[in-house]
PDB file of C-alpha atoms in Angstrom:
ATOM      1  CA  LYS A   9     -16.878   3.271 -11.355  1.00  0.00           C
ATOM      2  CA  ALA A  10     -13.583   4.791 -12.413  1.00  0.00           C
ATOM      3  CA  GLY A  11     -10.518   3.846 -10.418  1.00  0.00           C
ATOM      4  CA  VAL A  12      -7.919   6.063  -8.813  1.00  0.00           C
ATOM      5  CA  THR A  13      -6.201   8.210 -11.388  1.00  0.00           C
ATOM      6  CA  GLN A  14      -2.809   9.823 -11.071  1.00  0.00           C
ATOM      7  CA  THR A  15      -1.245  12.424 -13.290  1.00  0.00           C
ATOM      8  CA  PRO A  16       1.235  12.610 -14.762  1.00  0.00           C
ATOM      9  CA  ARG A  17       2.268   8.978 -15.148  1.00  0.00           C
ATOM     10  CA  TYR A  18       5.896   9.800 -15.838  1.00  0.00           C
ATOM     11  CA  LEU A  19       7.946  12.812 -14.946  1.00  0.00           C
ATOM     12  CA  ILE A  20      11.586  13.767 -15.410  1.00  0.00           C
ATOM     13  CA  LYS A  21      12.993  16.645 -13.394  1.00  0.00           C
ATOM     14  CA  THR A  22      16.407  17.951 -12.457  1.00  0.00           C
ATOM     15  CA  ARG A  23      17.838  18.480  -9.010  1.00  0.00           C
ATOM     16  CA  GLY A  24      16.587  21.603  -7.288  1.00  0.00           C
ATOM     17  CA  GLN A  25      13.327  21.775  -9.197  1.00  0.00           C
ATOM     18  CA  GLN A  26       9.954  21.234  -7.650  1.00  0.00           C
ATOM     19  CA  VAL A  27       7.162  18.928  -8.751  1.00  0.00           C
ATOM     20  CA  THR A  28       3.431  18.571  -8.151  1.00  0.00           C
ATOM     21  CA  LEU A  29       1.665  15.250  -8.504  1.00  0.00           C
ATOM     22  CA  SER A  30      -2.087  14.883  -8.706  1.00  0.00           C
ATOM     23  CA  CYS A  31      -4.465  12.172  -7.547  1.00  0.00           C
ATOM     24  CA  SER A  32      -8.184  11.775  -8.158  1.00  0.00           C
ATOM     25  CA  PRO A  33      -9.767   9.218  -5.821  1.00  0.00           C
ATOM     26  CA  ILE A  34     -12.610   6.893  -6.591  1.00  0.00           C
ATOM     27  CA  SER A  35     -15.905   8.750  -6.536  1.00  0.00           C
ATOM     28  CA  GLY A  36     -17.265   8.822  -2.987  1.00  0.00           C
ATOM     29  CA  HIS A  37     -13.926   8.081  -1.351  1.00  0.00           C
ATOM     30  CA  ARG A  38     -12.909  10.726   1.144  1.00  0.00           C
ATOM     31  CA  SER A  39      -9.573   9.413   2.353  1.00  0.00           C
ATOM     32  CA  VAL A  40      -6.427   9.733   0.263  1.00  0.00           C
ATOM     33  CA  SER A  41      -2.980   8.429   1.137  1.00  0.00           C
ATOM     34  CA  TRP A  42       0.353   8.912  -0.587  1.00  0.00           C
ATOM     35  CA  TYR A  43       3.273   6.509  -0.673  1.00  0.00           C
ATOM     36  CA  GLN A  44       6.791   6.497  -2.043  1.00  0.00           C
ATOM     37  CA  GLN A  45       8.028   3.215  -3.448  1.00  0.00           C
ATOM     38  CA  THR A  46      11.670   2.540  -4.204  1.00  0.00           C
ATOM     39  CA  PRO A  47      13.495  -0.741  -4.822  1.00  0.00           C
ATOM     40  CA  GLY A  48      15.664  -0.295  -1.763  1.00  0.00           C
ATOM     41  CA  GLN A  49      13.186   1.146   0.749  1.00  0.00           C
ATOM     42  CA  GLY A  50       9.968  -0.581  -0.235  1.00  0.00           C
ATOM     43  CA  LEU A  51       6.671   1.194   0.374  1.00  0.00           C
ATOM     44  CA  GLN A  52       7.063   4.302   2.527  1.00  0.00           C
ATOM     45  CA  PHE A  53       4.042   6.178   3.859  1.00  0.00           C
ATOM     46  CA  LEU A  54       4.010   9.915   3.154  1.00  0.00           C
ATOM     47  CA  PHE A  55       0.678  11.311   4.339  1.00  0.00           C
ATOM     48  CA  GLU A  56      -2.988  10.528   4.741  1.00  0.00           C
ATOM     49  CA  TYR A  57      -5.767  13.058   4.186  1.00  0.00           C
ATOM     50  CA  PHE A  58      -9.400  12.989   5.108  1.00  0.00           C
ATOM     51  CA  SER A  59     -11.866  15.833   4.614  1.00  0.00           C
ATOM     52  CA  GLU A  60      -9.106  18.219   3.534  1.00  0.00           C
ATOM     53  CA  THR A  61      -7.135  17.617   6.739  1.00  0.00           C
ATOM     54  CA  GLN A  62      -3.863  15.765   7.093  1.00  0.00           C
ATOM     55  CA  ARG A  63      -4.567  12.962   9.565  1.00  0.00           C
ATOM     56  CA  ASN A  64      -1.296  11.055   9.544  1.00  0.00           C
ATOM     57  CA  LYS A  65       2.210  11.849   8.337  1.00  0.00           C
ATOM     58  CA  GLY A  66       5.205   9.672   7.665  1.00  0.00           C
ATOM     59  CA  ASN A  67       8.858  10.411   8.349  1.00  0.00           C
ATOM     60  CA  PHE A  68       9.704  12.566   5.372  1.00  0.00           C
ATOM     61  CA  PRO A  69      11.379  15.983   5.336  1.00  0.00           C
ATOM     62  CA  GLY A  70       9.375  19.170   5.003  1.00  0.00           C
ATOM     63  CA  ARG A  71      10.192  19.302   1.297  1.00  0.00           C
ATOM     64  CA  PHE A  72       7.331  16.852   0.894  1.00  0.00           C
ATOM     65  CA  SER A  73       3.927  18.398   1.326  1.00  0.00           C
ATOM     66  CA  GLY A  74       0.400  17.685   0.282  1.00  0.00           C
ATOM     67  CA  ARG A  75      -3.131  18.903   0.349  1.00  0.00           C
ATOM     68  CA  GLN A  76      -6.637  17.687  -0.283  1.00  0.00           C
ATOM     69  CA  PHE A  77      -9.400  19.669  -1.910  1.00  0.00           C
ATOM     70  CA  SER A  78     -13.092  19.762  -1.106  1.00  0.00           C
ATOM     71  CA  ASN A  79     -13.812  17.285  -3.908  1.00  0.00           C
ATOM     72  CA  SER A  80     -11.311  14.852  -2.256  1.00  0.00           C
ATOM     73  CA  ARG A  81      -8.764  15.260  -5.042  1.00  0.00           C
ATOM     74  CA  SER A  82      -5.275  15.496  -3.671  1.00  0.00           C
ATOM     75  CA  GLU A  83      -1.915  16.870  -4.702  1.00  0.00           C
ATOM     76  CA  MET A  84       1.524  16.309  -3.333  1.00  0.00           C
ATOM     77  CA  ASN A  85       4.449  18.622  -3.848  1.00  0.00           C
ATOM     78  CA  VAL A  86       8.145  17.977  -3.568  1.00  0.00           C
ATOM     79  CA  SER A  87      10.377  21.028  -3.508  1.00  0.00           C
ATOM     80  CA  THR A  88      14.116  21.234  -4.076  1.00  0.00           C
ATOM     81  CA  LEU A  89      14.261  17.807  -5.659  1.00  0.00           C
ATOM     82  CA  GLU A  90      17.138  15.480  -4.808  1.00  0.00           C
ATOM     83  CA  LEU A  91      18.397  12.455  -6.725  1.00  0.00           C
ATOM     84  CA  GLY A  92      17.065  10.237  -3.948  1.00  0.00           C
ATOM     85  CA  ASP A  93      13.531  11.419  -4.624  1.00  0.00           C
ATOM     86  CA  SER A  94      13.453   9.301  -7.769  1.00  0.00           C
ATOM     87  CA  ALA A  95      10.702   6.792  -7.079  1.00  0.00           C
ATOM     88  CA  LEU A  96       7.223   5.581  -7.896  1.00  0.00           C
ATOM     89  CA  TYR A  97       4.704   7.725  -6.040  1.00  0.00           C
ATOM     90  CA  LEU A  98       1.472   5.919  -5.329  1.00  0.00           C
ATOM     91  CA  CYS A  99      -1.852   7.389  -4.323  1.00  0.00           C
ATOM     92  CA  ALA A 100      -4.550   5.327  -2.643  1.00  0.00           C
ATOM     93  CA  SER A 101      -8.107   6.143  -1.724  1.00  0.00           C
ATOM     94  CA  SER A 102     -10.582   4.578   0.657  1.00  0.00           C
ATOM     95  CA  LEU A 103     -14.105   5.248   1.772  1.00  0.00           C
ATOM     96  CA  ALA A 104     -13.337   6.742   5.154  1.00  0.00           C
ATOM     97  CA  LEU A 105     -10.620   7.103   7.724  1.00  0.00           C
ATOM     98  CA  ARG A 106     -12.012   6.033  11.060  1.00  0.00           C
ATOM     99  CA  THR A 107     -13.663   2.953   9.641  1.00  0.00           C
ATOM    100  CA  SER A 108     -10.244   1.433   9.593  1.00  0.00           C
ATOM    101  CA  TYR A 109     -11.281  -1.797   7.992  1.00  0.00           C
ATOM    102  CA  ASN A 110     -11.790  -0.192   4.597  1.00  0.00           C
ATOM    103  CA  GLU A 111      -9.237  -1.357   2.089  1.00  0.00           C
ATOM    104  CA  GLN A 112      -7.289   1.096   0.001  1.00  0.00           C
ATOM    105  CA  PHE A 113      -7.528   1.317  -3.759  1.00  0.00           C
ATOM    106  CA  PHE A 114      -4.338   2.304  -5.514  1.00  0.00           C
ATOM    107  CA  GLY A 115      -3.668   4.298  -8.611  1.00  0.00           C
ATOM    108  CA  PRO A 116      -1.048   3.261 -11.174  1.00  0.00           C
ATOM    109  CA  GLY A 117       1.496   5.673  -9.733  1.00  0.00           C
ATOM    110  CA  THR A 118       3.646   8.490 -11.018  1.00  0.00           C
ATOM    111  CA  ARG A 119       7.188   7.508 -11.909  1.00  0.00           C
ATOM    112  CA  LEU A 120       9.444  10.436 -10.984  1.00  0.00           C
ATOM    113  CA  THR A 121      13.015  10.518 -12.219  1.00  0.00           C
ATOM    114  CA  VAL A 122      15.339  13.185 -10.882  1.00  0.00           C
ATOM    115  CA  LEU A 123      18.467  13.837 -12.934  1.00  0.00           C
TER     116      LEU A 123
ATOM    117  CA  ALA B   5       5.381   0.646  18.379  1.00  0.00           C
ATOM    118  CA  GLN B   6       3.342  -0.928  15.623  1.00  0.00           C
ATOM    119  CA  SER B   7       5.156  -3.044  13.098  1.00  0.00           C
ATOM    120  CA  VAL B   8       4.707  -5.603  10.366  1.00  0.00           C
ATOM    121  CA  ALA B   9       7.302  -8.164   9.381  1.00  0.00           C
ATOM    122  CA  GLN B  10       7.513 -10.166   6.201  1.00  0.00           C
ATOM    123  CA  PRO B  11      10.483 -12.369   7.017  1.00  0.00           C
ATOM    124  CA  GLU B  12      11.133 -13.611   3.481  1.00  0.00           C
ATOM    125  CA  ASP B  13      12.343 -11.270   0.756  1.00  0.00           C
ATOM    126  CA  GLN B  14      11.584 -13.908  -1.848  1.00  0.00           C
ATOM    127  CA  VAL B  15       9.620 -17.140  -2.009  1.00  0.00           C
ATOM    128  CA  ASN B  16      10.084 -19.653  -4.811  1.00  0.00           C
ATOM    129  CA  VAL B  17       7.396 -22.228  -5.524  1.00  0.00           C
ATOM    130  CA  ALA B  18       6.826 -24.685  -8.343  1.00  0.00           C
ATOM    131  CA  GLU B  19       3.605 -24.295 -10.294  1.00  0.00           C
ATOM    132  CA  GLY B  20       0.850 -26.465  -8.854  1.00  0.00           C
ATOM    133  CA  ASN B  21       2.379 -26.589  -5.381  1.00  0.00           C
ATOM    134  CA  PRO B  22       0.854 -24.823  -2.381  1.00  0.00           C
ATOM    135  CA  LEU B  23       2.315 -21.460  -1.469  1.00  0.00           C
ATOM    136  CA  THR B  24       2.640 -19.522   1.771  1.00  0.00           C
ATOM    137  CA  VAL B  25       3.781 -15.938   2.187  1.00  0.00           C
ATOM    138  CA  LYS B  26       4.428 -15.082   5.814  1.00  0.00           C
ATOM    139  CA  CYS B  27       3.413 -12.011   7.790  1.00  0.00           C
ATOM    140  CA  THR B  28       3.654 -11.246  11.495  1.00  0.00           C
ATOM    141  CA  TYR B  29       2.549  -8.084  13.202  1.00  0.00           C
ATOM    142  CA  SER B  30       2.725  -6.107  16.412  1.00  0.00           C
ATOM    143  CA  VAL B  31      -0.063  -3.646  17.188  1.00  0.00           C
ATOM    144  CA  SER B  32      -1.999  -2.483  20.216  1.00  0.00           C
ATOM    145  CA  GLY B  33      -5.662  -3.340  20.303  1.00  0.00           C
ATOM    146  CA  ASN B  34      -7.483  -5.355  17.696  1.00  0.00           C
ATOM    147  CA  PRO B  35      -5.688  -5.390  14.348  1.00  0.00           C
ATOM    148  CA  TYR B  36      -7.166  -4.933  10.926  1.00  0.00           C
ATOM    149  CA  LEU B  37      -4.979  -6.953   8.542  1.00  0.00           C
ATOM    150  CA  PHE B  38      -4.640  -6.694   4.782  1.00  0.00           C
ATOM    151  CA  TRP B  39      -2.847  -8.339   1.884  1.00  0.00           C
ATOM    152  CA  TYR B  40      -2.098  -6.567  -1.366  1.00  0.00           C
ATOM    153  CA  VAL B  41      -0.416  -7.714  -4.554  1.00  0.00           C
ATOM    154  CA  GLN B  42       1.633  -5.671  -7.003  1.00  0.00           C
ATOM    155  CA  TYR B  43       2.233  -6.930 -10.506  1.00  0.00           C
ATOM    156  CA  PRO B  44       5.193  -5.481 -12.440  1.00  0.00           C
ATOM    157  CA  ASN B  45       4.782  -1.821 -13.339  1.00  0.00           C
ATOM    158  CA  ARG B  46       1.367  -1.659 -11.700  1.00  0.00           C
ATOM    159  CA  GLY B  47      -0.134  -0.165  -8.576  1.00  0.00           C
ATOM    160  CA  LEU B  48      -1.118  -2.331  -5.633  1.00  0.00           C
ATOM    161  CA  GLN B  49      -4.305  -4.382  -5.708  1.00  0.00           C
ATOM    162  CA  PHE B  50      -6.280  -5.432  -2.650  1.00  0.00           C
ATOM    163  CA  LEU B  51      -6.422  -9.202  -2.116  1.00  0.00           C
ATOM    164  CA  LEU B  52      -8.149  -9.784   1.222  1.00  0.00           C
ATOM    165  CA  LYS B  53      -8.580  -8.511   4.744  1.00  0.00           C
ATOM    166  CA  TYR B  54      -9.261  -9.714   8.267  1.00  0.00           C
ATOM    167  CA  ILE B  55     -11.495  -7.585  10.450  1.00  0.00           C
ATOM    168  CA  THR B  56     -13.154  -9.980  12.839  1.00  0.00           C
ATOM    169  CA  GLY B  57     -14.846 -13.360  12.855  1.00  0.00           C
ATOM    170  CA  ASP B  58     -13.546 -16.436  11.084  1.00  0.00           C
ATOM    171  CA  ASN B  59      -9.796 -16.763  11.247  1.00  0.00           C
ATOM    172  CA  LEU B  60      -9.637 -18.047   7.680  1.00  0.00           C
ATOM    173  CA  VAL B  61     -10.299 -15.298   5.174  1.00  0.00           C
ATOM    174  CA  LYS B  62     -10.833 -15.916   1.485  1.00  0.00           C
ATOM    175  CA  GLY B  63      -9.910 -13.355  -1.128  1.00  0.00           C
ATOM    176  CA  SER B  64      -9.307 -12.723  -4.791  1.00  0.00           C
ATOM    177  CA  TYR B  65      -7.588 -15.074  -7.251  1.00  0.00           C
ATOM    178  CA  GLY B  66      -8.007 -18.107  -4.963  1.00  0.00           C
ATOM    179  CA  PHE B  67      -5.892 -16.679  -2.148  1.00  0.00           C
ATOM    180  CA  GLU B  68      -6.718 -17.069   1.514  1.00  0.00           C
ATOM    181  CA  ALA B  69      -5.097 -16.015   4.747  1.00  0.00           C
ATOM    182  CA  GLU B  70      -5.223 -17.349   8.265  1.00  0.00           C
ATOM    183  CA  PHE B  71      -5.320 -15.017  11.239  1.00  0.00           C
ATOM    184  CA  ASN B  72      -3.553 -16.448  14.281  1.00  0.00           C
ATOM    185  CA  LYS B  73      -3.917 -14.192  17.291  1.00  0.00           C
ATOM    186  CA  SER B  74      -1.610 -16.137  19.594  1.00  0.00           C
ATOM    187  CA  GLN B  75       1.195 -16.097  17.043  1.00  0.00           C
ATOM    188  CA  THR B  76       0.303 -12.598  15.788  1.00  0.00           C
ATOM    189  CA  SER B  77       0.490 -13.872  12.242  1.00  0.00           C
ATOM    190  CA  PHE B  78      -1.527 -13.462   9.080  1.00  0.00           C
ATOM    191  CA  HIS B  79       0.034 -15.760   6.482  1.00  0.00           C
ATOM    192  CA  LEU B  80      -1.158 -15.691   2.889  1.00  0.00           C
ATOM    193  CA  LYS B  81      -1.825 -19.058   1.264  1.00  0.00           C
ATOM    194  CA  LYS B  82      -2.962 -20.635  -1.947  1.00  0.00           C
ATOM    195  CA  PRO B  83      -3.487 -24.389  -2.464  1.00  0.00           C
ATOM    196  CA  SER B  84      -2.103 -24.522  -6.003  1.00  0.00           C
ATOM    197  CA  ALA B  85       0.218 -21.839  -7.369  1.00  0.00           C
ATOM    198  CA  LEU B  86       0.012 -20.439 -10.879  1.00  0.00           C
ATOM    199  CA  VAL B  87       2.838 -18.826 -12.837  1.00  0.00           C
ATOM    200  CA  SER B  88       0.619 -15.734 -13.053  1.00  0.00           C
ATOM    201  CA  ASP B  89       0.748 -15.439  -9.251  1.00  0.00           C
ATOM    202  CA  SER B  90       4.335 -14.244  -9.565  1.00  0.00           C
ATOM    203  CA  ALA B  91       4.312 -10.748  -8.110  1.00  0.00           C
ATOM    204  CA  LEU B  92       5.228  -8.661  -5.080  1.00  0.00           C
ATOM    205  CA  TYR B  93       3.021  -9.225  -2.042  1.00  0.00           C
ATOM    206  CA  PHE B  94       2.533  -6.768   0.797  1.00  0.00           C
ATOM    207  CA  CYS B  95       1.039  -7.330   4.213  1.00  0.00           C
ATOM    208  CA  ALA B  96      -0.371  -4.334   6.118  1.00  0.00           C
ATOM    209  CA  VAL B  97      -1.948  -3.751   9.518  1.00  0.00           C
ATOM    210  CA  ARG B  98      -4.027  -0.912  10.847  1.00  0.00           C
ATOM    211  CA  GLY B  99      -4.411  -0.415  14.537  1.00  0.00           C
ATOM    212  CA  GLY B 100      -3.331   1.607  17.526  1.00  0.00           C
ATOM    213  CA  SER B 101      -4.612   5.000  18.518  1.00  0.00           C
ATOM    214  CA  ASN B 102      -4.037   6.802  15.224  1.00  0.00           C
ATOM    215  CA  TYR B 103      -5.183   3.984  12.928  1.00  0.00           C
ATOM    216  CA  GLN B 104      -2.169   4.463  10.699  1.00  0.00           C
ATOM    217  CA  LEU B 105      -1.692   1.729   8.136  1.00  0.00           C
ATOM    218  CA  ILE B 106       1.669   0.017   8.626  1.00  0.00           C
ATOM    219  CA  TRP B 107       3.175  -1.889   5.700  1.00  0.00           C
ATOM    220  CA  GLY B 108       5.520  -4.822   5.513  1.00  0.00           C
ATOM    221  CA  ALA B 109       8.577  -4.677   3.269  1.00  0.00           C
ATOM    222  CA  GLY B 110       7.047  -6.954   0.677  1.00  0.00           C
ATOM    223  CA  THR B 111       7.784 -10.503  -0.459  1.00  0.00           C
ATOM    224  CA  LYS B 112       8.597 -11.337  -4.042  1.00  0.00           C
ATOM    225  CA  LEU B 113       6.795 -14.512  -5.053  1.00  0.00           C
ATOM    226  CA  ILE B 114       8.237 -16.441  -7.980  1.00  0.00           C
ATOM    227  CA  ILE B 115       6.270 -19.349  -9.401  1.00  0.00           C
ATOM    228  CA  LYS B 116       8.309 -21.575 -11.687  1.00  0.00           C
ATOM    229  CA  PRO B 117       6.645 -23.683 -14.391  1.00  0.00           C
TER     230      PRO B 117
END
């Protein structure tokens, strides 16, 4: 079974631009979560989607948004990029949401650099 | 409020010695506890989890963790460390009314030959 895939793997943007990151979960997984990882702030939760609905949201400004499609694939968008948005963005999928004991499976991440 | 604490930013252990990476948590209701490992330039990998039952949970790569309800801890352990165990380790807990997964800050484990 293929793992979680994220595209692109690396991205360089300039301040003020917007970016869209894509995540394909493991086949059969319906829950997708997004995280931002930086050396100084660690792993920060962005959002969690299940059945195309955002179920949980972290403390990020409205510039960060996401969505999930009917095939469980997910995208996240960051508008008006700032230097501080430079980070590794990780996507994770799991079987379901309310069965909270399911572990998450992570993709390799998208490394975003904002210049 | 739910929280997870990993009190050590870094743990240094000599190869062959036992290792412990600490995790304490605060959550309402019964917690679901997880450990993940991140090798350099990689995504996170699941190591083990505690749901219910035996307090000692065994996971991948020879790791185990002990759930202690009275101390609200879930420390990760391994009897004999390998240099290849050097990585960043994250503890996470899911609980409360919205089942959000709360992550610790991570502990860098360095195993010296």
